[in-house]
Each structure stands twice: as structure tokens, then as C-alpha cells.
XYZ file of C-alpha atoms in Angstrom:
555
model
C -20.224 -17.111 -23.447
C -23.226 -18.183 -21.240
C -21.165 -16.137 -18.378
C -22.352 -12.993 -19.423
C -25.449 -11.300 -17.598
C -27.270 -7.993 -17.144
C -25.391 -7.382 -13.773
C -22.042 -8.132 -14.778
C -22.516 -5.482 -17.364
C -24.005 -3.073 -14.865
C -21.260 -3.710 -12.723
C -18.435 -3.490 -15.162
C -19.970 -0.190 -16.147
C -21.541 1.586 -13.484
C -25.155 2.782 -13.656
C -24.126 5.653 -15.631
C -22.840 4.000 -18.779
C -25.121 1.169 -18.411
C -28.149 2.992 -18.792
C -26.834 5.356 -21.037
C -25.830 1.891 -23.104
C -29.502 0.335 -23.377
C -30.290 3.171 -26.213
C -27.518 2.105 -28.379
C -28.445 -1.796 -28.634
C -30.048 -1.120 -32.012
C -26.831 0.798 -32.964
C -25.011 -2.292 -33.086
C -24.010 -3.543 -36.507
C -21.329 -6.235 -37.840
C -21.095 -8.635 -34.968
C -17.808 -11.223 -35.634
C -17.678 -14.262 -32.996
C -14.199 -15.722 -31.999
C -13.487 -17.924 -29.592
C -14.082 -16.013 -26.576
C -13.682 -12.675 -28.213
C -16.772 -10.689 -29.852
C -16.320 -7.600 -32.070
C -18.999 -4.938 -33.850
C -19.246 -1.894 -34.940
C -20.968 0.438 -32.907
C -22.761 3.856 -34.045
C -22.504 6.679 -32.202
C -21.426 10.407 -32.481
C -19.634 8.723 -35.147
C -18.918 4.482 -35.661
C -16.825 2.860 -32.893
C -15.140 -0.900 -33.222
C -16.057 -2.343 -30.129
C -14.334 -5.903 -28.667
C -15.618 -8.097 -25.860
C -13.438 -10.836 -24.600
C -15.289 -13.642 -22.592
C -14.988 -16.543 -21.283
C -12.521 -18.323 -18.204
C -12.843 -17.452 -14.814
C -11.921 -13.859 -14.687
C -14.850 -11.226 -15.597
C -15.658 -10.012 -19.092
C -13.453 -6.891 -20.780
C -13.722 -5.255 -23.362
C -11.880 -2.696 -25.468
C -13.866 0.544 -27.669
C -12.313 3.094 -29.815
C -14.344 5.664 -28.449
C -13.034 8.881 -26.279
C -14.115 7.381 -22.974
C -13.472 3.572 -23.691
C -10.134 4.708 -24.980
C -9.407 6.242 -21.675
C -9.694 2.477 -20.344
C -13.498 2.827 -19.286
C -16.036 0.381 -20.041
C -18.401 2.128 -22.148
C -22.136 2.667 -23.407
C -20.839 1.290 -26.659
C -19.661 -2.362 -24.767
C -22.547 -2.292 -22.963
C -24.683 -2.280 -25.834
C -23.151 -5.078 -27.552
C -23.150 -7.222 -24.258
C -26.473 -6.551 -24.106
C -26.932 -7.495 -28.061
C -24.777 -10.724 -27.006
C -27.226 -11.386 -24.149
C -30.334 -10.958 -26.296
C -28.843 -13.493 -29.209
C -27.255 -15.595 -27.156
C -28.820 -18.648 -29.204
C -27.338 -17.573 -32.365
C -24.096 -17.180 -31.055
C -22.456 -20.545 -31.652
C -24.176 -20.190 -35.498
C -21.992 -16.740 -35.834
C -18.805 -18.318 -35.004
C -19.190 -21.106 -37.104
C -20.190 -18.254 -40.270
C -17.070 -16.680 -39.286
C -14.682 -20.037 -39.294
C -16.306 -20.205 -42.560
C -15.462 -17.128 -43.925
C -12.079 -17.696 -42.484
C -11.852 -20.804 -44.552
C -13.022 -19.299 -47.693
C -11.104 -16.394 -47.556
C -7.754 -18.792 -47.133
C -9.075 -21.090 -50.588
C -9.753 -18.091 -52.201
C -6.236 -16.520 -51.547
C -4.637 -20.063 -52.366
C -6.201 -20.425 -55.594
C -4.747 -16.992 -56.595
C -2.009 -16.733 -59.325
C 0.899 -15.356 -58.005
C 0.369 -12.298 -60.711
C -3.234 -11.494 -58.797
C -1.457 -12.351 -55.303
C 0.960 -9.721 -55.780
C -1.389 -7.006 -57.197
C -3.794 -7.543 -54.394
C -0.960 -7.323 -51.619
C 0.428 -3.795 -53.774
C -3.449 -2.788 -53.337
C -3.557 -3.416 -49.962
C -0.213 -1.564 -49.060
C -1.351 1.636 -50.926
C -3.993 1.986 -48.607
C -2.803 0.769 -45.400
C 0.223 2.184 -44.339
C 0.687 0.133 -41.253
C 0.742 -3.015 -43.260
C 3.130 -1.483 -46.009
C 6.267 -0.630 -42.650
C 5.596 -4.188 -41.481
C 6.369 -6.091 -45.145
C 9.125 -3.230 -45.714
C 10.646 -4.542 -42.418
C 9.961 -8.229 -43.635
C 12.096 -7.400 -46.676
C 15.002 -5.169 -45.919
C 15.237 -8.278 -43.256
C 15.174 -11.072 -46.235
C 18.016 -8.941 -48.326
C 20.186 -8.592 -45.176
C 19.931 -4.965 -45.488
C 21.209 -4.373 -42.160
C 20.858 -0.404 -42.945
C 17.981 -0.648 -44.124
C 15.837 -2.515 -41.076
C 17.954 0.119 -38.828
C 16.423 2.908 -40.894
C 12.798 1.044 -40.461
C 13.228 0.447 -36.822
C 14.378 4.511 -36.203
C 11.018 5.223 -37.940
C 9.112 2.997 -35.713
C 10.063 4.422 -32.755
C 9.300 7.781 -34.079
C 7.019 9.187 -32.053
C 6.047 12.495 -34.896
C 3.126 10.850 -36.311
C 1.671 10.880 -32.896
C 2.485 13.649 -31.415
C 1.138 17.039 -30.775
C 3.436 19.644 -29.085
C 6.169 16.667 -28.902
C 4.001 14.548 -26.363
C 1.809 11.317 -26.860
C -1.249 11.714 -25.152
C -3.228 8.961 -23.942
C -5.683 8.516 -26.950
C -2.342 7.811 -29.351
C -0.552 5.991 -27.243
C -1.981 2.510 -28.072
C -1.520 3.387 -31.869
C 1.906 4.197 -31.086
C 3.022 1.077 -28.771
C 1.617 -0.759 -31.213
C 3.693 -0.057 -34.163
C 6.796 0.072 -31.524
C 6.230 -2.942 -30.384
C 6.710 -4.490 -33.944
C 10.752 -3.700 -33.778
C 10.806 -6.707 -31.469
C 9.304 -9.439 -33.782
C 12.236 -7.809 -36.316
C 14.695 -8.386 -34.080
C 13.529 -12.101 -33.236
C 13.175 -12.827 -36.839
C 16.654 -11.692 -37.173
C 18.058 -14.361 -34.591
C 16.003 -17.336 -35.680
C 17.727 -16.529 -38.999
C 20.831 -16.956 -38.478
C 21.904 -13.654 -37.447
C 22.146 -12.935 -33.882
C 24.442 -10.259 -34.167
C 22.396 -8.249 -36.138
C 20.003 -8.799 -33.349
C 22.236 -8.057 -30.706
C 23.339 -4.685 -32.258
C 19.541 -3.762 -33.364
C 18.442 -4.815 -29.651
C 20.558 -2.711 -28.125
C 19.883 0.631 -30.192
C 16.330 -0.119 -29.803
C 16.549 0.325 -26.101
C 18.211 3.410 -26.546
C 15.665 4.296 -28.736
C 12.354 3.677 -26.576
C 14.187 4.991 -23.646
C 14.481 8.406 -25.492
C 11.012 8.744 -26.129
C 9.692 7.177 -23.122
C 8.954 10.461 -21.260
C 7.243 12.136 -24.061
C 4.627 8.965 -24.146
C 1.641 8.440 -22.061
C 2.058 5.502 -21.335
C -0.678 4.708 -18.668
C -1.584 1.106 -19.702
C 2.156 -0.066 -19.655
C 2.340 -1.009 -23.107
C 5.922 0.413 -23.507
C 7.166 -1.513 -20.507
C 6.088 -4.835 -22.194
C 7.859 -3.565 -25.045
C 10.922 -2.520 -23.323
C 10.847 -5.987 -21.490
C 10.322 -7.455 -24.824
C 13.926 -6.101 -26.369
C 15.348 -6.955 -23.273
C 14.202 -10.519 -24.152
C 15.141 -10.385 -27.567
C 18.484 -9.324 -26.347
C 19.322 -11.869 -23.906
C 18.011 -14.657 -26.674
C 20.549 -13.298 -28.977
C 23.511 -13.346 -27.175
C 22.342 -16.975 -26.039
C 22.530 -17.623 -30.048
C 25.364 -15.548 -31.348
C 27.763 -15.285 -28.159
C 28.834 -12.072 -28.403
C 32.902 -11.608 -27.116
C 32.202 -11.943 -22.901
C 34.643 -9.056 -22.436
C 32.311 -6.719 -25.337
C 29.572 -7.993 -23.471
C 30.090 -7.281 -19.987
C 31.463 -3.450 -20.868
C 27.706 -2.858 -22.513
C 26.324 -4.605 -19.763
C 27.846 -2.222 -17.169
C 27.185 0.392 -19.167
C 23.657 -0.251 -19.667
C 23.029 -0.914 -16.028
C 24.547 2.352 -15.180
C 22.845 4.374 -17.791
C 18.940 5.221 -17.433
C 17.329 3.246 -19.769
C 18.328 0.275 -16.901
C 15.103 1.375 -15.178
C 13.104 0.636 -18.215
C 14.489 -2.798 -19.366
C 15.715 -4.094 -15.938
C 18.236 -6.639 -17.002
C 19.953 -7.643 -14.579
C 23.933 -8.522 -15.812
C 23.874 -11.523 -13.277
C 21.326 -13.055 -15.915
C 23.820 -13.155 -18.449
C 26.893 -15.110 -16.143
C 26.369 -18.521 -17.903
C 27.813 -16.381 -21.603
C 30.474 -14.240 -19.810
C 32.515 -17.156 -18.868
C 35.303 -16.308 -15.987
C 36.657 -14.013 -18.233
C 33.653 -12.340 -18.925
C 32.959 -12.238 -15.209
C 36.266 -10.658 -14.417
C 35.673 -7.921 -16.973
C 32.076 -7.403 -15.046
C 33.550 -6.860 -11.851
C 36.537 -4.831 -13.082
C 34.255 -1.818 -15.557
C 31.233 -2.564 -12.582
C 34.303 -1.281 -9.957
C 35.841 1.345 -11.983
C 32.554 2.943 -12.497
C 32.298 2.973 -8.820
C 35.380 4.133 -8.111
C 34.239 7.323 -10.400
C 31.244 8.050 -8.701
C 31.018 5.935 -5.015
C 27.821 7.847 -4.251
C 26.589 7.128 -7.456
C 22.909 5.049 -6.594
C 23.445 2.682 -9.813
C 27.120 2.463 -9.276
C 26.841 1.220 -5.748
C 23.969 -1.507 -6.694
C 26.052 -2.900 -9.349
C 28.687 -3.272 -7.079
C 26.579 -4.747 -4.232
C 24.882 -7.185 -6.410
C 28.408 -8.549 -8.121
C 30.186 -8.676 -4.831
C 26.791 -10.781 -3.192
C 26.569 -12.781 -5.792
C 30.849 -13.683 -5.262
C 30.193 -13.567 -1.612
C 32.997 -10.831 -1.431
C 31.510 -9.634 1.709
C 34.162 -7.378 2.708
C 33.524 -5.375 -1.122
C 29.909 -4.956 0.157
C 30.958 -2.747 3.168
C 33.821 -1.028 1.378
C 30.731 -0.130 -1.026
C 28.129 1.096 2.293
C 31.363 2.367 3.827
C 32.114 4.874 1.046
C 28.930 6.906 1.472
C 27.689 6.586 5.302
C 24.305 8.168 6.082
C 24.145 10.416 8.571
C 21.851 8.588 10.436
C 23.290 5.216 11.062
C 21.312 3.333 7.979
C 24.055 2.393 6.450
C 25.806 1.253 9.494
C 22.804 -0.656 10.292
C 22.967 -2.003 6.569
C 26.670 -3.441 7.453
C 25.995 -4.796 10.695
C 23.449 -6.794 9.329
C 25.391 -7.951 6.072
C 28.181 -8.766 8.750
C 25.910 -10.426 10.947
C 24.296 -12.801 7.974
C 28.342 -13.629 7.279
C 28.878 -14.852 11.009
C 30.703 -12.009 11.702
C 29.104 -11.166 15.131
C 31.704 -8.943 16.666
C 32.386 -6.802 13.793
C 28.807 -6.539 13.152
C 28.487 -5.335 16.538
C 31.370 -2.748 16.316
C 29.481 -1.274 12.695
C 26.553 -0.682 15.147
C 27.791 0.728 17.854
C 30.014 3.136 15.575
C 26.818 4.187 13.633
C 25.052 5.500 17.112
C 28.420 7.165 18.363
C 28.914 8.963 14.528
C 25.169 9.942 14.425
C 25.594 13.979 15.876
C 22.108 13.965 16.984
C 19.993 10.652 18.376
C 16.612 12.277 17.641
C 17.346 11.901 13.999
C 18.986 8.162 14.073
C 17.370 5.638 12.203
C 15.291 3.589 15.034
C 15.515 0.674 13.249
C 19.889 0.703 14.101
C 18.501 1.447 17.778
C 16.099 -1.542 18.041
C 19.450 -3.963 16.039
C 21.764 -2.571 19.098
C 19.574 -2.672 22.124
C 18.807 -6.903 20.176
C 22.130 -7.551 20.310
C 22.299 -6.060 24.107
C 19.607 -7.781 25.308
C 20.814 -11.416 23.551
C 24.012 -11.137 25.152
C 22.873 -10.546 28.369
C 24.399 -6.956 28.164
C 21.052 -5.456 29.979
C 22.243 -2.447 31.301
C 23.669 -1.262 28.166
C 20.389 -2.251 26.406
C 18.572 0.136 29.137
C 21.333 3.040 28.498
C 20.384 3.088 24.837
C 17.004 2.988 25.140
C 17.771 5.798 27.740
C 19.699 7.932 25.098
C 16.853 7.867 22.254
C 13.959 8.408 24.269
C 16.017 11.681 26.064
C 16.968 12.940 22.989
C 13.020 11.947 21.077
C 10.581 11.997 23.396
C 7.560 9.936 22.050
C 5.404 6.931 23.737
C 7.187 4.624 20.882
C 10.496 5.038 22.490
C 8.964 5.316 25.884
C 7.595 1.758 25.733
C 10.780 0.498 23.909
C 12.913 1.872 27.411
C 9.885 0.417 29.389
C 10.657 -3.096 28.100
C 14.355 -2.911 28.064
C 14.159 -1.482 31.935
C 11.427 -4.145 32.769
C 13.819 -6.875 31.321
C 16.706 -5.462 33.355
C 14.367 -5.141 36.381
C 15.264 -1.326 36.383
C 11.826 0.056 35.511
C 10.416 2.304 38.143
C 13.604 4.453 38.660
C 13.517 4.543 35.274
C 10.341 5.488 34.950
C 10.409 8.257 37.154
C 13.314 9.940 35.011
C 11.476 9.361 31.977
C 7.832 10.657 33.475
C 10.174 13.863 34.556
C 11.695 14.638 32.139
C 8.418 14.926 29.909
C 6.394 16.791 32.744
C 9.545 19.369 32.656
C 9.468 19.806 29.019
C 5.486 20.178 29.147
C 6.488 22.709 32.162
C 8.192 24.732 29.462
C 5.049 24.983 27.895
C 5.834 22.587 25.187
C 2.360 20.974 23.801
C 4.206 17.956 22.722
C 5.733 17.193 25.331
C 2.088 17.331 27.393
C 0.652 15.211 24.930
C 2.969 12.351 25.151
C 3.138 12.690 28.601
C -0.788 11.812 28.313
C 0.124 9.001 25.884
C 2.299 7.196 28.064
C 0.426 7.739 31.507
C -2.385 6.019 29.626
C -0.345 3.176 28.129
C 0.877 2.281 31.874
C -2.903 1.840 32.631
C -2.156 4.857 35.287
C -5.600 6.683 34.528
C -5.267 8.900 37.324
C -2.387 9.970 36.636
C -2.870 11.021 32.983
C -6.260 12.586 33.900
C -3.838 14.961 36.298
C -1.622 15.432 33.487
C -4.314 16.566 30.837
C -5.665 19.044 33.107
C -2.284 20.515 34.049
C -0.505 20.440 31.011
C -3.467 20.005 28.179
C -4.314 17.250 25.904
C -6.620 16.813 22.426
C -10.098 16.257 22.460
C -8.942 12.385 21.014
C -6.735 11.811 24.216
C -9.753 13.494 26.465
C -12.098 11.261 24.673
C -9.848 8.325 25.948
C -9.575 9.618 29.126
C -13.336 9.853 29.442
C -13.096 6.405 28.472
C -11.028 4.933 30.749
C -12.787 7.202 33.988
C -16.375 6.537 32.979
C -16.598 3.535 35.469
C -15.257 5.028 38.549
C -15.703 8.524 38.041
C -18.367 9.010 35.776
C -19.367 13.138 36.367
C -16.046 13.789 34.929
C -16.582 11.285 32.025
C -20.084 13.129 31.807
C -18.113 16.688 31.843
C -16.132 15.752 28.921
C -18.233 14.221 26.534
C -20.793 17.329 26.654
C -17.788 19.779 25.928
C -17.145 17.593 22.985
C -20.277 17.209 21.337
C -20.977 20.977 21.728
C -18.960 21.474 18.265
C -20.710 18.574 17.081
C -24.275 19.764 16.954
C -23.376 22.760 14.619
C -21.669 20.457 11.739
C -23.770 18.623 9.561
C -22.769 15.292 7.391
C -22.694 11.641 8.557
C -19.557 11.460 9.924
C -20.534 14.449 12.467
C -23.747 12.358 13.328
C -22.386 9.259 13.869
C -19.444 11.058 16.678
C -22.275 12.612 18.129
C -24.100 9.490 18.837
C -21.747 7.483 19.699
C -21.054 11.081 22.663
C -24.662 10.655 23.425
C -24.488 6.784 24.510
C -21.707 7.440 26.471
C -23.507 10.621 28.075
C -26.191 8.315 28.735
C -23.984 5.345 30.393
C -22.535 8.004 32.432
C -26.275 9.877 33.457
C -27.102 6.242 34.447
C -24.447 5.460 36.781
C -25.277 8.810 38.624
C -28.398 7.966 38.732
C -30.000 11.206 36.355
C -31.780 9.602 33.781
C -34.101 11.972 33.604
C -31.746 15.004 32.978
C -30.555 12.993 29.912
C -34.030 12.998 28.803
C -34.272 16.342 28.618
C -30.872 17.035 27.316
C -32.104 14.919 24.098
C -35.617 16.221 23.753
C -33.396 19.784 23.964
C -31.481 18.769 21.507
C -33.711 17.097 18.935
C -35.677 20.080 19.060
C -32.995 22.069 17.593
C -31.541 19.464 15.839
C -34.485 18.449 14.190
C -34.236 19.395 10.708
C -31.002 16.860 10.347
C -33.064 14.051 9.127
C -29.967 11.199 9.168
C -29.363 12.680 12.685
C -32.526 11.969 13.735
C -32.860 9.024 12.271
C -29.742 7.637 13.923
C -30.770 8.789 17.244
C -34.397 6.706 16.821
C -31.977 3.398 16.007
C -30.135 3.636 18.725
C -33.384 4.834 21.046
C -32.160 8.021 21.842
């Protein structure tokens, strides 16, 4: 407990809460100590049941019943306790020894009832507490067998009426909710460790139909359905472990299930259940898992089911007839077989899928560039160069951008083909940009600059036009040798600059004024810098983190 401090609450709750928090420390009431857990009561706008949970390495949490805590926030009313904590920190170990106490006397008190006063108090306790009542109805439709019955119990408890306004669980129910959900899978557990996994199987299964009905209607921001989803899956899987089902039942609800859309909320995976389908089983998998597919071969589900059985057989040939059924128009999916081929030693075929994706894709500027960059590999590692430099050739002709002019670049360098190459590729941009296409100017820029050919690109800009970033570059780059036209360019840009206000604005400008400066230095004008400044902190002056910025950096 001793890990608790001022900050870590401040922190946990931001300045807000926390000091909105220190007016409530007399508020707190009812403090219970468990190991590493503290609760209270908490009054506010009304009384709030506040929990801390301390201790280990991780930082404190806590839980509160109020609006904003319910919302997931650490609140005013778990910063007050902390701070109660904090201030009674010496009587902390003496509370959790009271409440092992209590804990003790309230179990000898219960044992020394009759069973006449033990069952009036637990009929009391129902009456009032309704939550308490479902969970010992549950407990004894499950001791008579009453298979009907514990269905019944479970369809309630998935029911999401109580909670519901308008048909939808908001956010402030949803905990209530989840948690008497979550209760149908300690039923079904109870059920298997009893002797009657087939119950559990059955119940398992239309419990996942059931939470996947309601799932949408939930708010379920905190993910407490998906632990309870992944909780029947559990109970599932344990059942059939205990009761082995029939494999050939079993793998049709399997397929089914993974085909169906409550497979996104349990994810169970069929492959998890090979060691109970036997070979029959298995063969029954494959068959339904290929008939389904067969039904629907664009079908998303359908073709991952198939995938996954045929990997897991190593049928590598029913993993392409699967990608071969539905080809993108792209060349993904040829991509997707070459490299399934390739992992199977099947080089040349894997080469052939390739080459077949580029010729069927109508249009190169919309191919998938990761099939392009697989080909032009498999070119270059064979020593097929020229073919490596025709590909790159076709994409960057038909897409135009400095990522496919550098990939050409390398495959023409490695063929030792690059200036002709070049040359096509530099014309072929300065003739779009010719056609007044802005693009086409601005990668023309791009690439000039990534061959280090400054000059060049400078030429380009002015012809053709370029952004203020690529000018900025430009500058950049030309400051050292040609610094008036460096100097040129950064006072166009920072013209815009001195009529926005905020941070970010001063900080471009400054970082324009250095520059401006390097540049008035290397032609030998300091002075007219000087005045440009005082000019400019004259009318700049009432921008006070402006000014301040240009006195750090002795502007």
C-alpha cells in the first residue's frame, strides 16, 4: 500500500479531478481493506461505492459508480479516498485485520446456524436481491438436471430488456449487463465438471448464438463481452474434450460456426479441435469446409477456412485453386500464389503466377507494387537484369512518382543502364509537366533533388512550379553556393508567416529567419538583416511567444 502518493493520484487524475477531489476527503465513509484492494463509500450528489486496487508493479486503479468514473475516468470520488488512504496510512494494516475478522465471524456465525434459520435467511436475502435469486435458480434447475429449465435461465441472462432503453445498452449499463451475462459461463462449466458435457456442449453453443445477437445493441467499450464470448468458447472446447461429441456432428457445427458471424466474436479456430475429430472427423472438416466454398468461392470466411485446412494438410495446390477462384484485379492475389508457391519450392511456377498477374493487370498504375518489387526480385536474383530494368520501366511510365523512379534507378544502376535510362525517365516527366500537369512538375522536382542534381531541380521549379516545401528544400540545398537565391526564397515564404499567429507559425518563421540570416552573412549584408528584424519586431511586436523566441535565438 506504501506505493501510493499525492502525485500518482494527481497523475492518474489530472489536475482537474484531483483538485476537485481534495473537498470530498471528509465525504469518505465505510473504508473495507483487502489485500491490495480498498473500498468506501463516497458522498456526493448522491453516495458512490468507490474501489482502489494497489499494490505490484503496475500503477494504482480504481473503479467508482459515479457518471464520470463509470465512463472509465478516474474520479474526484477515488481521489478522495486515495487521499483518505494516504492520510491513514498507519491504520491501514489494523483495518484489514478488522475486516479478516469480520470475515471470520461472519463464517462462525453462519456455521452455527440451524439449517431452519439458514434457509430463512438465504429466502430473505433472495427477496431482496434479485441478482442473487437468477444465480441460485441457475444453481438449482442445474442440480435437478432440468435441462429446460437452465436453457430458460440462460435466455434470460442474455436478455438485454432490463438494460435497455430504445433497444440499446449504453455505456453506464453495460457493466451491469456483462456481468450477469457472464454468469451463463460458470453454468455451463458446472455442467461439465458434473458429469454432463453434453448439456454443456449444446448450452455452449446456443449461448454464442445468443451473445452474438445482442452484441451490436451493447456498448461494449471495456470489452467485457469479448471475455465473455472467449469464455463460452472455452467452455465449449472443455466440453467436447470431456463428452466427445460424434467428430462428424462436430466438424459440420464447426464449419458452420466459422462461416457464420458470431466466428468474429468467439474466434475458435476448428484446427484447435483436430486432436477430437479423429481422421474421420478431419475428413468431414475438409469436405462441409469445401462445399461451403464451392457455394460461395468469393465468400471471405469461405476462402479462409479453406486456406487454413489445406495449410495445415500442406495441400498446396488447394491453396491456389482457393486464390485462383477470385483473382484481384491488381495482381494481389497472384502475388499471394507466387509466394505460397515459392515457400513450397516451386520456383518456376511461382514465377509464371507473377508474371501472369502483371500481364492480366489492364492498367500498371493500379498494380499492387508489392507483385512489382516480387518480379523485378526474382529478375534481379536470376541474373535476368534487363527484364528487371523493363519492369521497372513499365510501372514508373505508367505511375510516375519518385518511389518508382528510384526503384528503376536501382534496377538500371544494377544493370549498368542508368543514364539512358534516366534521360527517358527525366523526359518523360518534363513532357507531362509541359502539358501543364502540376504533378508531374512536382515529381520532376522530387527526383532531380534525390539525384543530388540541385541545379537541375532549381531549373525545373522555376519552369514548371513546385510547393513552398520543395522550394524550402531547394533553398536548402542552394544556400551554400548560391545564397541570394536561397535569400529570395525564404523572404517570399515567411511573408505569409508574419500575418498567422500560434506557435507553430512562430517557430517556421524562426527557423526562415536563421536561414535569412546564414544567407545575409555569406553575402556579406549583415546589416540589412538588422534592419529587416528591427522592421519586423516592430510590427510584430505584440506576439509575445514570437518575440520571445526571436530573443532565444538572438534575433
Amino acid at each position: 500500500m506504501g506505493g501510493l502518493t499525492e502525485a500518482k493520484l494527481r497523475a492518474l487524475a489530472g489536475e482537474r479531478s484531483y483538485e476537485r477531489g481534495l473537498g470530498y476527503v471528509d465525504a469518505v465513509s465505510g473504508i473495507e481493506v483487502d489485500d491490495g484492494r480498498i473500498r468506501a463509500s463516497v458522498r456526493g450528489t448522491e453516495r458512490y461505492e468507490a474501489e482502489l486496487v494497489l499494490g505490484g508493479r503496475g500503477k494504482p486503479t480504481g473503479t467508482c459508480d459515479c457518471p464520470y468514473g463509470q465512463e472509465g475516468n478516474f474520479c474526484k470520488h477515488l481521489v478522495a479516498l486515495g487521499l483518505t488512504v494516504i492520510a491513514e496510512q498507519a491504520d491501514l494494516p489494523r483495518r484489514r485485520e478488522t475486516a479478516r475478522d469480520r470475515a471470520r465471524d461472519l463464517d462462525t456465525w453462519l456455521s452455527g446456524l440451524s439449517r431452519k434459520d439458514l434457509l430463512a435467511l438465504v429466502r430473505d436475502e433472495i427477496a431482496e436481491d434479485r441478482q442473487l435469486r437468477r444465480r441460485l435458480e441457475l444453481r438449482a434447475a442445474s442440480a435437478r438436471g432440468d435441462l429446460a429449465g437452465i436453457r430458460s435461465r440462460i435466455r434470460e441472462l442474455f436478455d438485454i430488456g432490463p438494460f435497455a432503453q430504445y433497444g440499446y445498452v449504453e455505456y453506464t449499463d453495460a457493466r451491469a449487463y456483462a456481468d450477469q451475462a457472464g454468469q451463463a459461463v460458470t453454468v455451463i462449466r458446472s455442467l461439465t465438471t458434473s458429469g454432463r458435457a453434453a448439456d454443456a456442449i449444446a448450452l455452449a453453443r446456443e449461448a454464442i448464438g445468443m451473445l452474438a445477437a445482442v452484441v451490436e445493441n451493447v456498448d461494449d467499450s471495456e470489452g467485457r463481452l469479448g471475455e465473455i464470448s472467449a469464455g463460452l468458447a472455452d467452455a465449449h472446447h472443455d466440453a467436447c474434450r470431456a463428452g466427445r461429441p460424434d467428430p462428424e456432428e462436430l466438424a459440420r457445427w464447426l464449419v458452420t460456426h466459422a462461416l457464420d458471424d458470431a466466428a468474429d466474436l468467439t474466434d475458435i479456430d476448428p484446427l484447435d479441435y483436430e486432436d477430437l475429430l479423429d481422421e474421420r472427423g478431419m475428413a468431414a472438416l475438409r469436405r462441409h469446409a469445401s462445399e461451403a466454398w464451392k457455394a460461395n468461392r468469393t465468400g471471405w470466411a469461405e476462402k479462409h477456412l479453406m486456406q487454413r485446412l489445406a495449410k495445415s494438410g500442406r495441400d498446396i495446390d488447394t491453396v491456389i485453386a482457393v486464390h485462383a477462384a477470385d483473382l484481384a484485379p491488381n495482381g494481389h492475389t497472384h502475388l499471394l500464389i507466387a509466394r505460397e508457391l515459392d515457400t513450397a519450392g516451386r520456383t518456376a511456377e511461382a514465377l509464371e503466377w507473377a508474371e501472369r498477374g502483371i500481364r492480366e493487370t489492364e492498367d500498371l498504375a493500379t498494380v499492387d507494387t508489392s507483385l512489382v518489387d516480387h518480379l523485378a526480385d526474382r529478375y534481379t536474383r536470376t541474373d535476368r537484369l534487363a527484364d528487371a530494368v523493363t519492369l521497372r520501366r513499365d510501372h514508373f511510365t505508367a505511375r510516375p512518382t519518385p518511389l518508382t523512379y528510384q526503384r528503376l534507378r536501382a534496377a538500371a544502376r544494377a544493370a549498368a543502364c542508368w543514364p539512358p535510362e534516366r534521360e527517358k525517365a527525366l523526359d518523360l516527366l518534363r513532357a507531362d509537366a509541359e502539358r501543364k500537369d502540376a504533378h508531374a512538375g512536382r515529381v520532376l522536382v522530387d527526383v532531380l533533388l534525390d539525384d543530388e542534381d540541385v541545379d537541375a531541380a532549381w531549373q525545373a521549379a522555376g519552369e514548371y512550379g513546385a510547393g513552398d516545401d520543395q522550394w524550402l528544400t531547394l533553398a536548402d540545398r542552394r544556400r551554400p553556393t548560391r545564397p541570394a537565391d536561397a535569400l529570395a526564397v525564404y523572404r517570399r515564404l515567411s511573408a505569409p508567416l508574419t500575418r498567422q499567429t500560434g506557435n507553430h507559425a512562430y517557430e517556421q518563421l524562426v527557423g526562415l529567419l536563421l536561414s535569412m540570416r546564414d544567407c545575409h552573412g555569406r553575402l556579406g549584408t549583415p546589416d540589412d538583416f538588422t534592419a529587416y528584424t528591427t522592421d519586423l519586431r516592430t510590427t510584430q511586436k505584440r506576439k509575445r511567444n514570437l518575440m520571445r523566441l526571436m530573443d532565444a535565438h538572438g534575433l
